[in-house]
Short mmCIF file of C-alpha atoms in Angstrom, two decimals:
data_model
loop_
_atom_site.label_atom_id
_atom_site.label_comp_id
_atom_site.label_asym_id
_atom_site.label_seq_id
_atom_site.Cartn_x
_atom_site.Cartn_y
_atom_site.Cartn_z
CA MET A 1 0.00 0.00 0.00
CA ILE A 2 1.34 3.49 -0.94
CA MET A 3 1.12 5.96 1.95
CA GLY A 4 0.81 9.74 1.93
CA ARG A 5 -1.50 10.04 -1.09
CA GLY A 6 -4.53 11.35 0.78
CA LYS A 7 -7.64 9.82 2.15
CA LYS A 8 -9.23 9.17 -1.22
CA THR A 9 -6.16 7.41 -2.52
CA ASN A 10 -5.68 5.20 0.51
CA ARG A 11 -6.82 2.02 -1.27
CA ASN A 12 -5.94 -1.66 -1.17
CA TYR A 13 -4.63 -1.82 -4.74
CA ILE A 14 -2.32 0.02 -7.11
CA THR A 15 -3.14 1.43 -10.50
CA ARG A 16 -1.64 0.45 -13.83
CA ASN A 17 0.51 3.60 -14.01
CA GLU A 18 1.77 3.04 -10.45
CA TRP A 19 2.78 -0.48 -11.37
CA ILE A 20 4.70 0.75 -14.44
CA ASN A 21 6.31 3.88 -12.97
CA ASP A 22 6.83 3.10 -9.27
CA PHE A 23 7.35 -0.65 -9.26
CA GLN A 24 9.32 -1.12 -12.50
CA GLY A 25 6.48 -3.10 -14.04
CA LYS A 26 5.99 -4.04 -17.69
CA LYS A 27 6.50 -1.04 -19.96
CA GLU A 28 4.12 0.04 -22.73
CA SER A 29 6.77 -0.61 -25.34
CA ASP A 30 7.11 -4.22 -24.18
CA MET A 31 3.41 -4.85 -24.71
CA CYS A 32 3.56 -4.02 -28.42
CA LYS A 33 5.08 -6.80 -30.48
CA THR A 34 7.26 -5.42 -33.24
CA ILE A 35 6.65 -7.23 -36.51
CA ARG A 36 9.91 -7.73 -38.33
CA GLY A 37 9.36 -7.77 -42.09
CA LEU A 38 11.53 -9.05 -44.90
CA PRO A 39 14.46 -6.99 -46.23
CA PHE A 40 13.42 -4.59 -48.99
CA HIS A 41 15.31 -6.58 -51.68
CA PHE A 42 13.55 -9.88 -50.88
CA CYS A 43 10.72 -11.44 -52.86
CA HIS A 44 7.66 -11.90 -50.64
CA LEU A 45 6.78 -15.13 -52.46
CA THR A 46 10.10 -16.99 -52.64
CA LEU A 47 11.41 -15.31 -49.45
CA ARG A 48 14.74 -14.86 -51.23
CA PRO A 49 16.50 -11.89 -52.92
CA PHE A 50 14.76 -10.93 -56.15
CA GLU A 51 16.36 -10.68 -59.60
CA SER A 52 13.62 -8.99 -61.66
CA PRO A 53 11.56 -7.04 -59.12
CA VAL A 54 7.91 -6.13 -59.59
CA CYS A 55 5.43 -4.73 -57.11
CA ALA A 56 1.73 -5.48 -56.63
CA LEU A 57 -0.30 -2.28 -56.47
CA GLY A 58 -2.60 -2.04 -53.48
CA ALA A 59 -3.01 -0.57 -50.01
CA ARG A 60 0.53 -1.74 -49.25
CA THR A 61 3.39 -2.46 -51.61
CA TYR A 62 4.86 -5.95 -51.71
CA LEU A 63 7.77 -6.80 -53.99
CA PHE A 64 8.05 -10.07 -55.92
CA ASP A 65 10.32 -11.74 -58.42
CA LEU A 66 8.70 -11.50 -61.86
CA GLU A 67 9.06 -15.17 -62.81
CA ALA A 68 7.79 -16.46 -59.45
CA ILE A 69 4.74 -14.17 -59.21
CA ALA A 70 3.78 -14.83 -62.84
CA GLU A 71 3.61 -18.59 -62.23
CA TYR A 72 1.72 -18.07 -58.96
CA ILE A 73 -0.93 -15.81 -60.50
CA LYS A 74 -1.33 -18.25 -63.40
CA ASP A 75 -1.96 -21.15 -61.01
CA TYR A 76 -3.92 -19.49 -58.20
CA GLY A 77 -4.95 -15.98 -59.27
CA VAL A 78 -4.59 -14.49 -55.77
CA HIS A 79 -2.18 -12.23 -53.89
CA PRO A 80 0.49 -14.40 -52.17
CA VAL A 81 0.50 -12.22 -49.06
CA THR A 82 -3.13 -11.17 -48.55
CA GLY A 83 -4.99 -13.89 -50.46
CA GLU A 84 -7.03 -11.29 -52.37
CA PRO A 85 -7.60 -11.62 -56.15
CA LEU A 86 -4.59 -10.49 -58.19
CA LYS A 87 -4.09 -10.13 -61.96
CA PHE A 88 -1.07 -9.44 -64.18
CA LYS A 89 -2.26 -5.90 -64.87
CA ASP A 90 -1.90 -5.13 -61.14
CA LEU A 91 1.88 -5.67 -61.33
CA LYS A 92 4.39 -2.87 -61.90
CA ARG A 93 7.98 -3.41 -63.02
CA LEU A 94 10.59 -1.66 -60.82
CA HIS A 95 14.16 -0.60 -61.71
CA PHE A 96 16.65 -0.70 -58.83
CA HIS A 97 20.11 0.80 -59.34
CA LYS A 98 23.38 -0.40 -57.84
CA ASN A 99 26.45 1.58 -56.82
CA ALA A 100 30.09 0.77 -57.49
CA ASN A 101 30.09 -1.74 -54.63
CA GLY A 102 27.22 -3.68 -56.18
CA ASN A 103 24.70 -2.65 -53.53
CA TYR A 104 21.28 -1.14 -54.15
CA ALA A 105 21.42 2.66 -53.83
CA CYS A 106 19.64 5.84 -54.82
CA PRO A 107 20.90 6.90 -58.28
CA ILE A 108 20.54 10.60 -57.39
CA MET A 109 21.76 10.80 -53.78
CA ASP A 110 24.14 7.84 -54.16
CA LYS A 111 23.09 6.60 -50.72
CA GLU A 112 22.97 2.85 -50.15
CA PHE A 113 19.58 1.45 -49.20
CA THR A 114 19.37 -0.21 -45.77
CA GLU A 115 16.57 -1.47 -43.58
CA HIS A 116 16.29 2.07 -42.18
CA SER A 117 16.01 3.82 -45.56
CA HIS A 118 12.79 5.41 -46.78
CA ILE A 119 12.54 4.04 -50.33
CA VAL A 120 10.02 5.08 -52.98
CA ALA A 121 9.45 4.47 -56.69
CA VAL A 122 7.88 6.50 -59.50
CA GLY A 123 4.94 4.55 -60.88
CA THR A 124 5.19 5.79 -64.47
CA SER A 125 8.86 4.92 -64.99
CA GLY A 126 9.43 2.30 -62.30
CA ASN A 127 12.67 3.94 -61.16
CA VAL A 128 13.47 3.59 -57.45
CA TYR A 129 14.82 6.51 -55.38
CA SER A 130 15.31 7.53 -51.79
CA TRP A 131 12.54 9.63 -50.27
CA GLU A 132 14.95 12.51 -49.72
CA ALA A 133 15.61 12.80 -53.45
CA ILE A 134 11.93 12.80 -54.41
CA ASP A 135 11.00 15.15 -51.57
CA GLU A 136 13.74 17.72 -52.22
CA LEU A 137 13.89 17.64 -56.03
CA ASN A 138 10.32 16.87 -57.00
CA ILE A 139 7.77 17.62 -54.30
CA LYS A 140 9.21 20.80 -52.79
CA ARG A 141 10.18 22.21 -56.19
CA ARG A 142 6.91 21.06 -57.83
CA HIS A 143 8.97 19.42 -60.51
CA TRP A 144 6.76 16.50 -61.55
CA LYS A 145 9.12 14.72 -63.90
CA ASP A 146 11.18 11.60 -63.29
CA LEU A 147 14.69 12.49 -62.18
CA LEU A 148 16.28 10.06 -64.67
CA SER A 149 13.90 9.58 -67.58
CA GLU A 150 12.09 12.94 -67.43
CA GLU A 151 8.75 11.13 -67.69
CA PRO A 152 5.93 13.18 -66.16
CA PHE A 153 4.13 11.83 -63.10
CA ARG A 154 1.73 12.94 -60.40
CA ARG A 155 2.03 12.73 -56.66
CA LYS A 156 -0.34 9.76 -56.50
CA ASP A 157 2.09 7.85 -58.76
CA ILE A 158 4.69 7.72 -55.97
CA ILE A 159 4.93 4.15 -54.63
CA THR A 160 6.29 3.51 -51.13
CA VAL A 161 8.68 0.56 -51.22
CA GLN A 162 9.88 0.82 -47.61
CA ASP A 163 9.00 3.23 -44.81
CA PRO A 164 10.73 2.68 -41.44
CA GLN A 165 8.13 4.90 -39.74
CA ASN A 166 5.27 2.76 -41.07
CA PRO A 167 6.55 -0.82 -40.93
CA GLN A 168 4.92 -3.82 -42.52
CA ASP A 169 1.85 -5.00 -40.59
CA ILE A 170 1.99 -8.68 -41.63
CA ALA A 171 4.83 -10.95 -40.53
CA TRP A 172 6.02 -13.36 -43.23
CA PRO A 173 4.85 -16.52 -41.31
CA ASP A 174 1.31 -15.11 -41.64
CA TYR A 175 1.50 -14.69 -45.41
CA TYR A 176 -1.35 -16.38 -47.25
CA HIS A 177 0.89 -18.65 -49.33
CA VAL A 178 3.03 -19.64 -46.32
CA LYS A 179 0.01 -20.61 -44.23
CA LYS A 180 -1.58 -22.39 -47.20
CA THR A 181 1.56 -24.42 -47.86
CA LYS A 182 1.82 -25.32 -44.19
CA GLU A 183 -1.81 -26.46 -44.07
CA GLU A 184 -1.36 -28.61 -47.18
CA ALA A 185 1.81 -30.17 -45.77
CA GLU A 186 0.02 -30.97 -42.52
CA ALA A 187 -2.88 -32.51 -44.46
CA VAL A 188 -0.49 -34.71 -46.45
CA GLU A 189 1.32 -35.77 -43.28
CA LYS A 190 -1.99 -36.53 -41.62
CA ALA A 191 -3.07 -38.61 -44.61
CA LYS A 192 0.17 -40.62 -44.40
CA THR A 193 -0.45 -41.42 -40.75
CA LYS A 194 -2.42 -44.64 -40.52
CA PRO A 195 -5.33 -44.42 -38.10
CA LYS A 196 -5.36 -46.89 -35.26
CA PRO A 197 -7.62 -49.81 -36.08
CA LYS A 198 -10.81 -49.86 -34.11
CA PRO A 199 -11.40 -53.02 -32.03
CA GLN A 200 -13.77 -55.42 -33.73
CA LYS A 201 -16.45 -57.33 -31.92
CA THR A 202 -15.66 -60.51 -33.86
CA THR A 203 -12.33 -61.88 -35.00
CA ALA A 204 -13.55 -64.00 -37.90
CA ALA A 205 -16.18 -63.70 -40.59
CA SER A 206 -19.28 -65.82 -40.10
CA TYR A 207 -21.95 -66.43 -42.69
CA ASP A 208 -25.44 -67.54 -41.79
CA GLY A 209 -26.53 -68.76 -45.20
CA GLY A 210 -29.40 -66.28 -45.36
CA PHE A 211 -31.48 -67.56 -42.43
CA THR A 212 -30.64 -64.90 -39.82
CA CYS A 213 -33.92 -63.02 -39.98
CA ALA A 214 -36.13 -65.76 -41.37
CA GLY A 215 -38.07 -65.96 -38.09
CA PHE A 216 -39.19 -62.33 -38.43
CA SER A 217 -40.74 -62.70 -41.87
CA ALA A 218 -43.72 -64.59 -43.18
CA VAL A 219 -41.93 -65.12 -46.51
CA PRO A 220 -39.97 -68.38 -46.57
CA GLU A 221 -36.23 -67.73 -46.74
CA LYS A 222 -34.29 -69.28 -49.63
CA PRO A 223 -30.84 -70.65 -48.83
CA LEU A 224 -27.86 -69.12 -50.62
CA THR A 225 -26.54 -71.03 -53.59
CA GLU A 226 -22.84 -71.80 -53.98
CA ALA A 227 -22.50 -68.97 -56.49
CA GLN A 228 -24.06 -66.49 -54.03
CA LYS A 229 -21.89 -67.42 -51.05
CA PRO A 230 -18.74 -65.39 -50.34
CA GLY A 231 -15.44 -66.74 -51.60
CA GLN A 232 -12.97 -68.58 -49.40
CA GLN A 233 -10.60 -66.11 -47.75
CA VAL A 234 -6.92 -66.74 -48.58
CA SER A 235 -3.83 -64.58 -48.16
CA ASP A 236 -1.78 -65.64 -51.21
CA LYS A 237 -1.91 -64.83 -54.92
CA GLY A 238 -2.48 -67.36 -57.68
CA TYR A 239 -0.45 -67.88 -60.85
CA VAL A 240 -1.68 -69.29 -64.18
CA GLN A 241 -0.14 -69.61 -67.64
CA LEU A 242 -2.28 -69.50 -70.78
CA MET A 243 -0.41 -71.06 -73.71
CA THR A 244 -1.84 -69.39 -76.83
CA SER A 245 -1.14 -69.87 -80.52
CA LEU A 246 0.95 -66.67 -80.38
CA GLY A 247 2.88 -67.51 -77.23
CA PRO A 248 2.47 -67.74 -73.44
CA LEU A 249 0.66 -65.32 -71.14
CA ASN A 250 1.65 -65.52 -67.47
CA LEU A 251 -1.12 -64.24 -65.21
CA GLU A 252 -1.04 -63.17 -61.57
CA LEU A 253 -4.42 -63.59 -59.84
CA ARG A 254 -5.40 -61.50 -56.79
CA CYS A 255 -6.96 -64.33 -54.80
CA ASP A 256 -6.33 -62.34 -51.63
CA LEU A 257 -8.70 -59.56 -52.76
CA VAL A 258 -11.29 -61.17 -55.08
CA PRO A 259 -11.42 -64.84 -54.00
CA LYS A 260 -14.72 -65.74 -55.66
CA THR A 261 -13.65 -64.62 -59.13
CA CYS A 262 -10.17 -66.15 -58.84
CA GLU A 263 -11.51 -69.47 -57.56
CA ASN A 264 -13.84 -69.66 -60.57
CA PHE A 265 -11.02 -68.90 -63.03
CA ILE A 266 -8.53 -71.33 -61.47
CA LYS A 267 -10.99 -74.23 -61.33
CA LEU A 268 -12.06 -73.61 -64.93
CA CYS A 269 -8.38 -73.73 -65.95
CA LYS A 270 -7.84 -76.96 -64.01
CA SER A 271 -10.84 -78.59 -65.67
CA ASP A 272 -9.43 -77.79 -69.17
CA TYR A 273 -12.48 -75.58 -69.77
CA TYR A 274 -10.50 -72.99 -71.73
CA ASN A 275 -8.46 -75.48 -73.78
CA GLY A 276 -9.19 -75.04 -77.48
CA THR A 277 -11.22 -71.84 -77.04
CA ILE A 278 -10.47 -68.70 -79.05
CA PHE A 279 -10.23 -64.99 -78.36
CA HIS A 280 -13.40 -64.00 -80.22
CA ARG A 281 -13.06 -60.20 -79.88
CA ASN A 282 -9.96 -58.05 -80.44
CA ILE A 283 -10.01 -54.23 -80.40
CA PRO A 284 -6.50 -52.69 -80.78
CA GLY A 285 -5.93 -49.91 -78.26
CA PHE A 286 -8.71 -51.28 -76.06
CA MET A 287 -8.75 -55.00 -75.16
CA ILE A 288 -8.89 -58.64 -76.27
CA GLN A 289 -11.70 -60.91 -75.01
CA GLY A 290 -11.99 -64.69 -74.66
CA GLY A 291 -13.19 -67.51 -72.41
CA ASP A 292 -16.33 -68.48 -74.38
CA PRO A 293 -16.34 -72.11 -75.61
CA SER A 294 -18.91 -71.21 -78.27
CA GLY A 295 -16.68 -68.47 -79.69
CA THR A 296 -19.63 -66.10 -80.08
CA GLY A 297 -19.40 -63.99 -76.92
CA ARG A 298 -22.79 -65.21 -75.72
CA GLY A 299 -21.78 -68.47 -74.05
CA GLY A 300 -19.80 -69.70 -71.10
CA THR A 301 -20.68 -70.47 -67.51
CA SER A 302 -19.03 -70.49 -64.11
CA ILE A 303 -17.99 -73.57 -62.14
CA TRP A 304 -21.27 -73.23 -60.21
CA LYS A 305 -23.32 -73.41 -63.45
CA GLU A 306 -24.83 -69.97 -62.80
CA LYS A 307 -23.85 -66.30 -62.77
CA PHE A 308 -22.02 -64.97 -59.71
CA PHE A 309 -21.64 -61.57 -58.09
CA ASP A 310 -19.16 -58.78 -58.88
CA GLU A 311 -16.21 -58.14 -56.55
CA PHE A 312 -15.06 -54.51 -56.74
CA LYS A 313 -11.94 -53.45 -54.81
CA GLN A 314 -10.44 -49.97 -54.63
CA GLN A 315 -6.95 -51.45 -55.01
CA LEU A 316 -7.83 -53.06 -58.35
CA LYS A 317 -8.50 -50.68 -61.24
CA HIS A 318 -8.43 -50.72 -65.04
CA ASN A 319 -5.36 -48.49 -64.89
CA LYS A 320 -2.68 -50.10 -67.09
CA ARG A 321 -1.88 -52.40 -69.97
CA GLY A 322 -2.24 -56.10 -69.14
CA VAL A 323 -5.05 -55.81 -66.58
CA LEU A 324 -7.15 -59.01 -66.41
CA SER A 325 -10.88 -58.45 -65.88
CA MET A 326 -14.22 -60.27 -66.12
CA ALA A 327 -16.56 -59.72 -69.06
CA ASN A 328 -20.26 -59.53 -68.21
CA ALA A 329 -23.70 -58.65 -69.56
CA GLY A 330 -24.52 -56.32 -66.68
CA PRO A 331 -24.19 -56.19 -62.88
CA ASN A 332 -23.59 -59.58 -61.18
CA THR A 333 -23.60 -61.62 -64.41
CA ASN A 334 -20.09 -63.08 -64.33
CA GLY A 335 -19.47 -66.43 -65.99
CA SER A 336 -16.32 -67.65 -67.74
CA GLN A 337 -15.51 -64.84 -70.20
CA PHE A 338 -12.63 -62.48 -69.47
CA PHE A 339 -10.64 -59.76 -71.23
CA ILE A 340 -7.13 -58.28 -71.11
CA LEU A 341 -6.58 -54.52 -71.52
CA TYR A 342 -4.24 -52.97 -74.08
CA ALA A 343 -4.37 -49.58 -72.31
CA GLU A 344 -5.83 -47.82 -69.28
CA LYS A 345 -9.65 -47.65 -69.34
CA ALA A 346 -10.91 -45.92 -66.20
CA HIS A 347 -14.54 -45.93 -67.36
CA LEU A 348 -14.66 -49.71 -66.74
CA ASN A 349 -13.98 -49.31 -63.00
CA ASN A 350 -16.80 -50.62 -60.77
CA LYS A 351 -18.44 -52.15 -63.84
CA HIS A 352 -16.17 -55.13 -64.42
CA THR A 353 -14.30 -57.15 -61.77
CA VAL A 354 -10.51 -56.83 -62.03
CA PHE A 355 -8.94 -60.03 -60.74
CA GLY A 356 -5.37 -60.10 -62.04
CA SER A 357 -2.82 -58.89 -64.56
CA VAL A 358 -0.26 -60.09 -67.10
CA VAL A 359 3.14 -60.41 -65.42
CA GLY A 360 4.92 -62.28 -68.19
CA GLY A 361 4.53 -62.58 -71.95
CA MET A 362 3.92 -58.94 -72.84
CA GLU A 363 5.40 -59.65 -76.26
CA THR A 364 2.54 -62.13 -76.80
CA LEU A 365 0.07 -59.38 -75.90
CA ASP A 366 1.81 -57.10 -78.42
CA LYS A 367 1.37 -59.73 -81.15
CA MET A 368 -2.32 -60.05 -80.28
CA GLU A 369 -2.86 -56.31 -80.64
CA ARG A 370 -1.20 -56.32 -84.08
CA MET A 371 -3.40 -59.14 -85.41
CA GLU A 372 -5.75 -58.26 -88.27
CA VAL A 373 -9.42 -58.14 -87.31
CA GLY A 374 -12.53 -58.50 -89.42
CA LYS A 375 -16.25 -58.02 -88.99
CA GLY A 376 -17.46 -57.76 -85.40
CA ASP A 377 -13.87 -57.19 -84.14
CA LYS A 378 -13.15 -60.90 -84.59
CA PRO A 379 -9.54 -61.78 -85.50
CA VAL A 380 -9.16 -62.95 -89.10
CA THR A 381 -6.76 -65.64 -87.88
CA ASP A 382 -7.94 -67.48 -84.77
CA ILE A 383 -5.97 -66.83 -81.59
CA VAL A 384 -6.37 -70.12 -79.70
CA ILE A 385 -5.82 -70.97 -76.03
CA LYS A 386 -4.02 -74.30 -76.39
CA SER A 387 -3.76 -75.03 -72.67
CA ALA A 388 -4.07 -73.46 -69.23
CA SER A 389 -1.58 -74.44 -66.52
CA VAL A 390 -2.10 -73.55 -62.86
CA PHE A 391 1.25 -72.95 -61.16
CA LYS A 392 -0.11 -71.88 -57.76
CA ASP A 393 -3.59 -72.52 -56.35
CA PRO A 394 -4.01 -70.84 -52.93
CA PHE A 395 -7.43 -72.44 -52.45
CA GLU A 396 -6.09 -75.98 -52.83
CA GLU A 397 -3.16 -75.19 -50.54
CA ALA A 398 -5.53 -73.80 -47.91
CA ALA A 399 -7.69 -76.94 -48.14
CA GLU A 400 -4.60 -79.15 -47.75
CA ARG A 401 -3.46 -77.20 -44.70
CA LYS A 402 -6.91 -77.54 -43.18
CA ALA A 403 -6.97 -81.28 -43.89
CA ASN A 404 -3.50 -81.71 -42.40
CA GLU A 405 -4.58 -79.83 -39.28
CA HIS A 406 -7.60 -82.14 -38.97
CA VAL A 407 -5.40 -85.24 -39.33
CA LEU A 408 -2.91 -83.96 -36.75
CA LYS A 409 -5.71 -83.16 -34.33
CA LYS A 410 -7.19 -86.63 -34.78
CA GLU A 411 -3.77 -88.24 -34.22
CA GLU A 412 -3.30 -86.24 -31.03
CA GLU A 413 -6.69 -87.41 -29.77
CA GLU A 414 -5.83 -91.03 -30.58
CA ASN A 415 -2.45 -90.74 -28.86
CA ALA A 416 -4.06 -89.22 -25.78
CA LYS A 417 -6.64 -92.02 -25.71
CA MET A 418 -3.97 -94.73 -26.07
CA GLY A 419 -1.88 -93.19 -23.28
CA LYS A 420 -4.90 -93.23 -20.99
CA TRP A 421 -5.54 -96.89 -21.82
CA TYR A 422 -1.97 -97.84 -20.82
CA SER A 423 -2.07 -95.83 -17.59
CA ASN A 424 -5.57 -97.00 -16.53
CA PRO A 425 -6.75 -100.00 -18.56
CA GLN A 426 -9.67 -100.76 -16.16
CA GLY A 427 -10.98 -97.25 -16.61
CA GLU A 428 -11.52 -97.90 -20.29
CA GLN A 429 -13.71 -101.01 -19.67
CA THR A 430 -17.43 -100.47 -19.37
CA GLN A 431 -19.78 -103.06 -17.81
CA THR A 432 -23.56 -102.97 -17.89
CA PHE A 433 -25.60 -104.28 -14.90
CA LYS A 434 -29.13 -103.76 -16.23
CA GLU A 435 -31.12 -102.21 -19.06
CA GLY A 436 -32.38 -98.65 -19.13
CA VAL A 437 -31.38 -95.70 -16.98
CA GLY A 438 -28.45 -96.43 -14.66
CA LYS A 439 -27.32 -99.53 -16.55
CA TYR A 440 -23.66 -98.79 -15.67
CA MET A 441 -24.33 -98.48 -11.90
CA ASN A 442 -23.38 -101.51 -9.76
CA PRO A 443 -26.28 -102.17 -7.37
CA ASN A 444 -24.07 -104.33 -5.10
CA LYS A 445 -21.51 -101.58 -4.58
CA THR A 446 -22.09 -99.23 -1.66
CA ALA A 447 -21.09 -95.68 -2.20
CA PRO A 448 -18.24 -94.57 0.10
CA GLY A 449 -19.46 -92.91 3.30
CA LYS A 450 -23.01 -94.16 2.74
CA ARG A 451 -24.58 -96.19 5.63
CA ASP A 452 -26.11 -99.59 4.85
CA ARG A 453 -29.84 -99.17 5.44
CA ARG A 454 -30.57 -102.97 5.67
CA ALA A 455 -32.15 -104.21 8.96
CA LEU A 456 -29.76 -105.52 11.59
CA ASP A 457 -29.94 -109.31 12.13
CA PHE A 458 -29.96 -110.33 15.85
CA GLY A 459 -30.42 -114.08 15.25
CA SER A 460 -32.67 -116.34 13.25
CA VAL A 461 -36.30 -115.61 14.04
CA SER A 462 -39.09 -117.37 12.16
CA THR A 463 -42.01 -115.52 10.67
CA GLU A 464 -44.47 -117.12 13.14
CA GLU A 465 -42.43 -115.94 16.10
CA LYS A 466 -42.31 -112.40 14.71
CA SER A 467 -46.10 -112.35 14.40
CA ARG A 468 -46.61 -113.64 17.99
CA LYS A 469 -44.24 -111.16 19.56
CA VAL A 470 -46.07 -108.07 18.29
CA PRO A 471 -49.87 -108.44 18.07
CA ARG A 472 -51.65 -106.39 15.43
CA THR A 473 -53.71 -104.60 18.06
CA THR A 474 -50.70 -103.39 19.96
CA LYS A 475 -50.47 -99.61 20.19
CA PHE A 476 -47.15 -97.84 20.51
CA SER A 477 -48.49 -94.57 21.79
CA TRP A 478 -49.21 -93.48 25.31
#
């Protein structure tokens, strides 16, 4: 508390001025953050020294390198610092002069420009001077001609390049293009970061066959057919070779992503379904189609003897030459026909199921594309699939592993049973004592701890003696 200030000032607090002046508190100058701008010879877009300086006309003058700002306006059409619309006509070319030492200086006063210099430019000529030169030789003398080129100008044509008394009000980290670049970089980094997987309620897929809600409907539920059931989940890829009349085609099948389609193709290959069939449609620059035993494009069936559903995956697209995809007559009408792309065809995505690609024999695909075609895009010379060889079948391998696991489990059970027989052979024998419920219970064996409820025998007493000892009329109450 400060004493001696009078009755009205005898208070339990101090004022802001008392804190600053009497107690060495925080000064007014400390409360104002000084924004440090870029040096006058720096481009506000590249944040480096400029080579061909231009300025953007506006409330404040910002200098840019001509090449950098031209590309930026072409791409974005906004001011790099403020984010406001900016066009090429809003730019003004500036001419800085250098002294004998190679430093920027006023061509009239021959004073080097520093961060404390008041620098201006004449808008009509673009020449850059110190404020002292313009003030003394133009403004005070009312001589409104450029000091070097003698071009006439008006006072409103004077452009302030740097004014130490009126510093820049936006720090470079707050520039529009700097903040925008930072936000985009953070978005890219965030996209690269994989989100933590959410815990699942179940650890394995279960399929009910279509009967889950049958009890809630009066309509009888139809069981799913084999073609409608989901494919067997495997983690490996499949590999098949089609030997054609023009050479081999080695195919990689994505069984790990589209199991139903790959299982159909592999089993058709194993059953020699494609042997002797032709590629009935060939469109150079687009694709070649086959898999129809009739050779017309209207035949063919799946291994389940009916059409099966599409399997679309975001990882599998019609995005390159050699993509292997299913031909169909509409949604969920897959059979045996397939096609191989000659080029990227994005319009087929989510319309046809991609299930593999050509990984060997691209020269064979090149020969196919060069083949002469006739009416209906059919090759003049038949391109025949001589044979189809399956090098790797993940579905068969998975079935074998499952069978082996079953055999091993059965052997373990048998070994455990045999070991029990050797350690306790009597325990393995079962004896029946009667028919019906309790046939394995021995009626002559008393349970441990259970008292024998049979009457005690105190000697041989005949039935006649028993009847004489206790008359029927005897009462045992009193």
